[in-house]
GROMACS .gro file of C-alpha atoms in nm:
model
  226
    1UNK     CA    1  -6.661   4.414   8.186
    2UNK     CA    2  -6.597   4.142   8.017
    3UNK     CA    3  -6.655   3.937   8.351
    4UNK     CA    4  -6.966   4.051   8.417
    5UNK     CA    5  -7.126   3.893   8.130
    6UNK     CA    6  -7.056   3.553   8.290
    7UNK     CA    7  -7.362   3.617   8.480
    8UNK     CA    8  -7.600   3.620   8.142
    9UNK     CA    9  -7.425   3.248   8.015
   10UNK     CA   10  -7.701   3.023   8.212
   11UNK     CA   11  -7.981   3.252   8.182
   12UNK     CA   12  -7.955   3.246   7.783
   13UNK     CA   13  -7.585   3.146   7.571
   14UNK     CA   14  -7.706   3.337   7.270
   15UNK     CA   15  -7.765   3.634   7.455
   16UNK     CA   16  -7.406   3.626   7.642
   17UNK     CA   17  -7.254   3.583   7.260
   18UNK     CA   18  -7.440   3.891   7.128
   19UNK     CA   19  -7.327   4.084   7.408
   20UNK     CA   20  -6.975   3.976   7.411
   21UNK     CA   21  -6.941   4.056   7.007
   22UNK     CA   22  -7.055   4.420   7.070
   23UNK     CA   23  -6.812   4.483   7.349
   24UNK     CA   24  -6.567   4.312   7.128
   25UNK     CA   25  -6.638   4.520   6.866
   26UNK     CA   26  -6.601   4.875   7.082
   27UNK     CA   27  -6.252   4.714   7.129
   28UNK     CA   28  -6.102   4.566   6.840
   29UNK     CA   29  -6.283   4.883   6.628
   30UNK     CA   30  -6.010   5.086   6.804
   31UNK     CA   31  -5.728   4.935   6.610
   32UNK     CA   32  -5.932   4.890   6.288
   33UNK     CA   33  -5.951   5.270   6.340
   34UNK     CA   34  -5.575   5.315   6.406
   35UNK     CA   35  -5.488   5.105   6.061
   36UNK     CA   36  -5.726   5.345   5.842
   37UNK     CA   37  -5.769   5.673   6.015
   38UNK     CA   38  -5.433   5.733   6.178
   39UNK     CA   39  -5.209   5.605   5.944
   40UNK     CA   40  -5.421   5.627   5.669
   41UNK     CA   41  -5.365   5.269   5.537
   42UNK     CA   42  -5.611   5.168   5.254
   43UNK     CA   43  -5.669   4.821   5.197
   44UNK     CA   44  -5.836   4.738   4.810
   45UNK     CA   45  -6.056   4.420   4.821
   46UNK     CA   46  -6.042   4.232   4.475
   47UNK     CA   47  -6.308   3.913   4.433
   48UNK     CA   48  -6.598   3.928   4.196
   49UNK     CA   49  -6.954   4.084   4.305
   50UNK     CA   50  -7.118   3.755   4.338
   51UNK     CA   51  -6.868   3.716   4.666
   52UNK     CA   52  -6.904   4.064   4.760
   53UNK     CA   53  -7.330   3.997   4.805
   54UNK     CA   54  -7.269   3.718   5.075
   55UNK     CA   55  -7.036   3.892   5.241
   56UNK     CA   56  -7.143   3.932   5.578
   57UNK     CA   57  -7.438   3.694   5.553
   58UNK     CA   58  -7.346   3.396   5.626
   59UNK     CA   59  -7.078   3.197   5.870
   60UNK     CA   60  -6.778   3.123   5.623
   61UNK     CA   61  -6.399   2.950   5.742
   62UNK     CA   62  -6.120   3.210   5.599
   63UNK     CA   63  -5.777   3.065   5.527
   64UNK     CA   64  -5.525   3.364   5.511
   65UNK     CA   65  -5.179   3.368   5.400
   66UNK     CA   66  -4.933   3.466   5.727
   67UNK     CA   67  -4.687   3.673   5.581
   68UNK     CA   68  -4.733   4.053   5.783
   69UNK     CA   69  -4.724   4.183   6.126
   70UNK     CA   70  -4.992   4.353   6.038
   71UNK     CA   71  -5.200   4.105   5.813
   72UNK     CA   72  -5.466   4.043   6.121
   73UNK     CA   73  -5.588   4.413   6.105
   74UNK     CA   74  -5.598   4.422   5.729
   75UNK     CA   75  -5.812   4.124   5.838
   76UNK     CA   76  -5.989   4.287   6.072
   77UNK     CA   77  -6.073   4.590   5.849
   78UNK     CA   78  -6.284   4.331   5.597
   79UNK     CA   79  -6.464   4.215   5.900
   80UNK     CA   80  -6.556   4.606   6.010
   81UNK     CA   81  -6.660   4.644   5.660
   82UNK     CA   82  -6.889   4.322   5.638
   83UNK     CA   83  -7.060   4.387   5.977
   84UNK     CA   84  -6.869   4.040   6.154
   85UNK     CA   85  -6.545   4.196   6.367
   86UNK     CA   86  -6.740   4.144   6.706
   87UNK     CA   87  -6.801   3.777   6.601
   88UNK     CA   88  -6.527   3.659   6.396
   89UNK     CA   89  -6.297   3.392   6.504
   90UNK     CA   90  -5.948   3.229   6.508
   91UNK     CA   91  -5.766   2.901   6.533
   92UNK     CA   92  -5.510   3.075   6.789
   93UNK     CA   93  -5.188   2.955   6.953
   94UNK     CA   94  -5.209   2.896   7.328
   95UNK     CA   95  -4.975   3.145   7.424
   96UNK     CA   96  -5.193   3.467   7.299
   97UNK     CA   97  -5.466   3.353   7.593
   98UNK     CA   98  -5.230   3.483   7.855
   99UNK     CA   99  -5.169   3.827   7.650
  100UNK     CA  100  -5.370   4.095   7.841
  101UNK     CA  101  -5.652   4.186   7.702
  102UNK     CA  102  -5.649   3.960   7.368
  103UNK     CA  103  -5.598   3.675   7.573
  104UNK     CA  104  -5.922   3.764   7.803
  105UNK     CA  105  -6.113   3.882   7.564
  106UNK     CA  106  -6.115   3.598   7.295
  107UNK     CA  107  -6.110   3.346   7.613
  108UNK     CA  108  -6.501   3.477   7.668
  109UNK     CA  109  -6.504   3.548   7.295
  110UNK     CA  110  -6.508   3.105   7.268
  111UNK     CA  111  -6.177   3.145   7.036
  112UNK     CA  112  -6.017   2.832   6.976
  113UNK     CA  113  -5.654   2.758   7.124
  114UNK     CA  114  -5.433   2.540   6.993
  115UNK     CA  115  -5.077   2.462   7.131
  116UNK     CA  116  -4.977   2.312   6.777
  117UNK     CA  117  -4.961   1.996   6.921
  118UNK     CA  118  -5.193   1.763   6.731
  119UNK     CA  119  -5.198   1.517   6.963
  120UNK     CA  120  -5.247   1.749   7.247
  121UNK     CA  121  -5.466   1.969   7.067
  122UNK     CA  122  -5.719   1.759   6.929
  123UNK     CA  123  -6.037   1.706   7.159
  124UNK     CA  124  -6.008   2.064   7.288
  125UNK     CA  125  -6.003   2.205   6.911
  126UNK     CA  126  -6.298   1.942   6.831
  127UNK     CA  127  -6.471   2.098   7.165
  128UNK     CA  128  -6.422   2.438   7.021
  129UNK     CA  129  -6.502   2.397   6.703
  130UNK     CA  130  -6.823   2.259   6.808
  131UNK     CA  131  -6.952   2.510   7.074
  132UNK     CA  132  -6.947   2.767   6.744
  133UNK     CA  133  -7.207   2.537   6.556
  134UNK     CA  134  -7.476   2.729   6.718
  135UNK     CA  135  -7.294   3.069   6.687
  136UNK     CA  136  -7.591   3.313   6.609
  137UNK     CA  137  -7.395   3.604   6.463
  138UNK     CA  138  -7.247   3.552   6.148
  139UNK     CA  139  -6.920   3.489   6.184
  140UNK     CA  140  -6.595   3.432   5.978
  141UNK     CA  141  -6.361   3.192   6.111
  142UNK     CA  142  -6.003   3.257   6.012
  143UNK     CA  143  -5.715   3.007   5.961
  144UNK     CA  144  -5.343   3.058   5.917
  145UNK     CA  145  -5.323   2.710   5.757
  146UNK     CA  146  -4.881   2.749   5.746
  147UNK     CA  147  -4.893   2.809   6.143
  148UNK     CA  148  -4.696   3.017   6.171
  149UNK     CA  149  -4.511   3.368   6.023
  150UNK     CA  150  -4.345   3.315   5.700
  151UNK     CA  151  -3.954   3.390   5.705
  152UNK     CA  152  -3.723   3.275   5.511
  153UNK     CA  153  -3.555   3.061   5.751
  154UNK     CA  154  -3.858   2.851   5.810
  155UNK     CA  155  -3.910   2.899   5.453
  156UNK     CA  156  -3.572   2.687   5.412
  157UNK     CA  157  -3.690   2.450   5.582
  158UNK     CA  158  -4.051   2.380   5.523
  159UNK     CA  159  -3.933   2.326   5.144
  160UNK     CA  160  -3.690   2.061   5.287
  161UNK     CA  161  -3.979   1.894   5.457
  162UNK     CA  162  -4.131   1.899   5.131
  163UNK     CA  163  -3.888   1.810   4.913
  164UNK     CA  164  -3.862   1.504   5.117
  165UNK     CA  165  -4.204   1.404   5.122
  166UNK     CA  166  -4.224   1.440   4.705
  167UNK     CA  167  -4.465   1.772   4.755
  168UNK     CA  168  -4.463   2.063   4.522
  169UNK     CA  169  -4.237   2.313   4.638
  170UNK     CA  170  -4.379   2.713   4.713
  171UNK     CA  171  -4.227   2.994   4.642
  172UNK     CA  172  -4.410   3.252   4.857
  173UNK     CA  173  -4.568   3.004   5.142
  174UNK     CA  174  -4.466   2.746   5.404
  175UNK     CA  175  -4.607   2.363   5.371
  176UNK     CA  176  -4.945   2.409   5.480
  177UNK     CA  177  -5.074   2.218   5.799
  178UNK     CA  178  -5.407   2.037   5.716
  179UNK     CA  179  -5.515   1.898   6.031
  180UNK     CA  180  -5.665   2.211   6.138
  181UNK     CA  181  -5.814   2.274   5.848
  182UNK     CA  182  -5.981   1.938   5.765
  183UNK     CA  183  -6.113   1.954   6.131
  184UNK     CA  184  -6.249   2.289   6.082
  185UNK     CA  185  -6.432   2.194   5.781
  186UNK     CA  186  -6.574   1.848   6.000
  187UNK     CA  187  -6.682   2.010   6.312
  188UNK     CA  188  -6.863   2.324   6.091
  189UNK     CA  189  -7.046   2.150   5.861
  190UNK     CA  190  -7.409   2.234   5.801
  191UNK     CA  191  -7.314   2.589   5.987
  192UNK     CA  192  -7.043   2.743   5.715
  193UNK     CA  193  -7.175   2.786   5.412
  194UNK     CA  194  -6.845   2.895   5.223
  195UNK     CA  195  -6.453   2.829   5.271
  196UNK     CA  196  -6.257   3.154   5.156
  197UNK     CA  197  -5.921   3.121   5.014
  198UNK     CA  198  -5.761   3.499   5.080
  199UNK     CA  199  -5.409   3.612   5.003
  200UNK     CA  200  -5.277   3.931   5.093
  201UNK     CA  201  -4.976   4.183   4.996
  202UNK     CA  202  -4.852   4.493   5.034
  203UNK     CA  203  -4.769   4.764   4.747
  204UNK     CA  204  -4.390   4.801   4.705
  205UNK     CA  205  -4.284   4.487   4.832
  206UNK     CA  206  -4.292   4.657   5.205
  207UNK     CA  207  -4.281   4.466   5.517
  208UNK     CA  208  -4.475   4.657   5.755
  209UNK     CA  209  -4.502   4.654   6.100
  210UNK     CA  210  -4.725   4.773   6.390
  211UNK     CA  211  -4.448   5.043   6.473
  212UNK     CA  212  -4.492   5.158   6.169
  213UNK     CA  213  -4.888   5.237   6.174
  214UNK     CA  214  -4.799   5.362   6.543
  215UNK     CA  215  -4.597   5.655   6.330
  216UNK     CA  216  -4.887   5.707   6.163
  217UNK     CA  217  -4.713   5.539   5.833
  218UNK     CA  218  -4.916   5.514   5.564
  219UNK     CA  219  -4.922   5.139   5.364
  220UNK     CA  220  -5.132   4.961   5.075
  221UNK     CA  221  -5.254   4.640   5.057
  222UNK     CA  222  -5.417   4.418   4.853
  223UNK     CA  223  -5.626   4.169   4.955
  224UNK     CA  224  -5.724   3.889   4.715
  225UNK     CA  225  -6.075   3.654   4.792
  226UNK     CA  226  -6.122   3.341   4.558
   0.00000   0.00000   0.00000
């Protein structure tokens, strides 16, 4: 299907992109609906009401703690809420574009790739990042600014790196990497109008895990927006 909407690209861009966020969105709804309907997972937003109006109105850059298995559908469940999971957007590794359907979908989706290779990376992350300046759905861009899972092996040793560059040491999160970040901001400018710092948990200290919703396990998280 997805394909097929190659065809629309040089008769109008903007109309390929709308198109490609609603089939997106009959897609990635599935799982959103898997998370809160089958195993009954509730997710509680916290942020004040001033944050709550814009939601959904305007192109923002998300930076999300990686800590879950499951933290990208939490994710995706404030996007279904807001009206933006069709058109929301990633800084992704390389290696989820040859993932069936993911991969395909977010290649016609204009996700950015990244092999975490700054030197590699750069111009085709600038490219990317550009293309979206004329995005015309609203869209929320996320970030996993510690690029990668949190464990507590590379916990270990991101504090070493830290320690012995004389930065602060964190308790719950790996050194962040800026380059992406800073870049972001750069090449969005003028088009987001907000940068979102989320962090999200789970009740009970649980670790849970996309087996676990597949059981039809039931989990709570919190998700905080400053």
């Amino acid at each position: 299907t997805w394909v097929c909407t190659l065809i629309l690209w040089p008769i109008s861009k903007q109309f390929y992109r709308r198109v490609n966020c609603r089939l997106s969105y009959s897609l990635w709804s599935q799982l959103v609906m898997l998370l809160e309907w089958w195993s009954g997972t509730e997710c509680t937003l916290f942020t004040d009401q001033a944050t709550i109006d814009k939601f959904g109105k305007e192109h923002v850059i998300i930076i999300l703690n990686h800590n879950f298995e499951i933290d990208f559908l939490c994710g995706w469940t404030m996007t279904e809420r807001f009206g933006v999971l069709g058109s929301s957007k990633v800084l992704a590794k390389k290696e989820l574009l040859f993932v069936p359907i993911i991969g395909w979908t977010w290649y016609f989706l204009e996700i950015v790739f990244c092999k975490r290779k700054w030197e590699e990376d750069r111009d085709a992350v600038i490219e990317g990042l550009k293309h979206l300046a004329d995005y015309p759905e609203y869209m929320w861009f996320l970030l996993y600014c510690e690029g990668t899972r949190f464990t507590e092996t590379k916990h270990r040793i991101s504090m070493e790196v830290a320690e012995s560059k004389g930065l602060p040491k964190l308790k719950y999160h790996l050194l962040p990497r800026t380059k992406g970040f800073t870049t972001a901001v750069q090449c969005l400018r003028g088009t987001v109008s907000a940068v979102y710092d989320v962090t999200l948990n789970f009740r009970g200290n649980k670790n849970p895990s996309l087996l676990g919703i597949l059981y039809g396990k039931k989990y709570e998280a919190d998700i905080f927006i400053l």
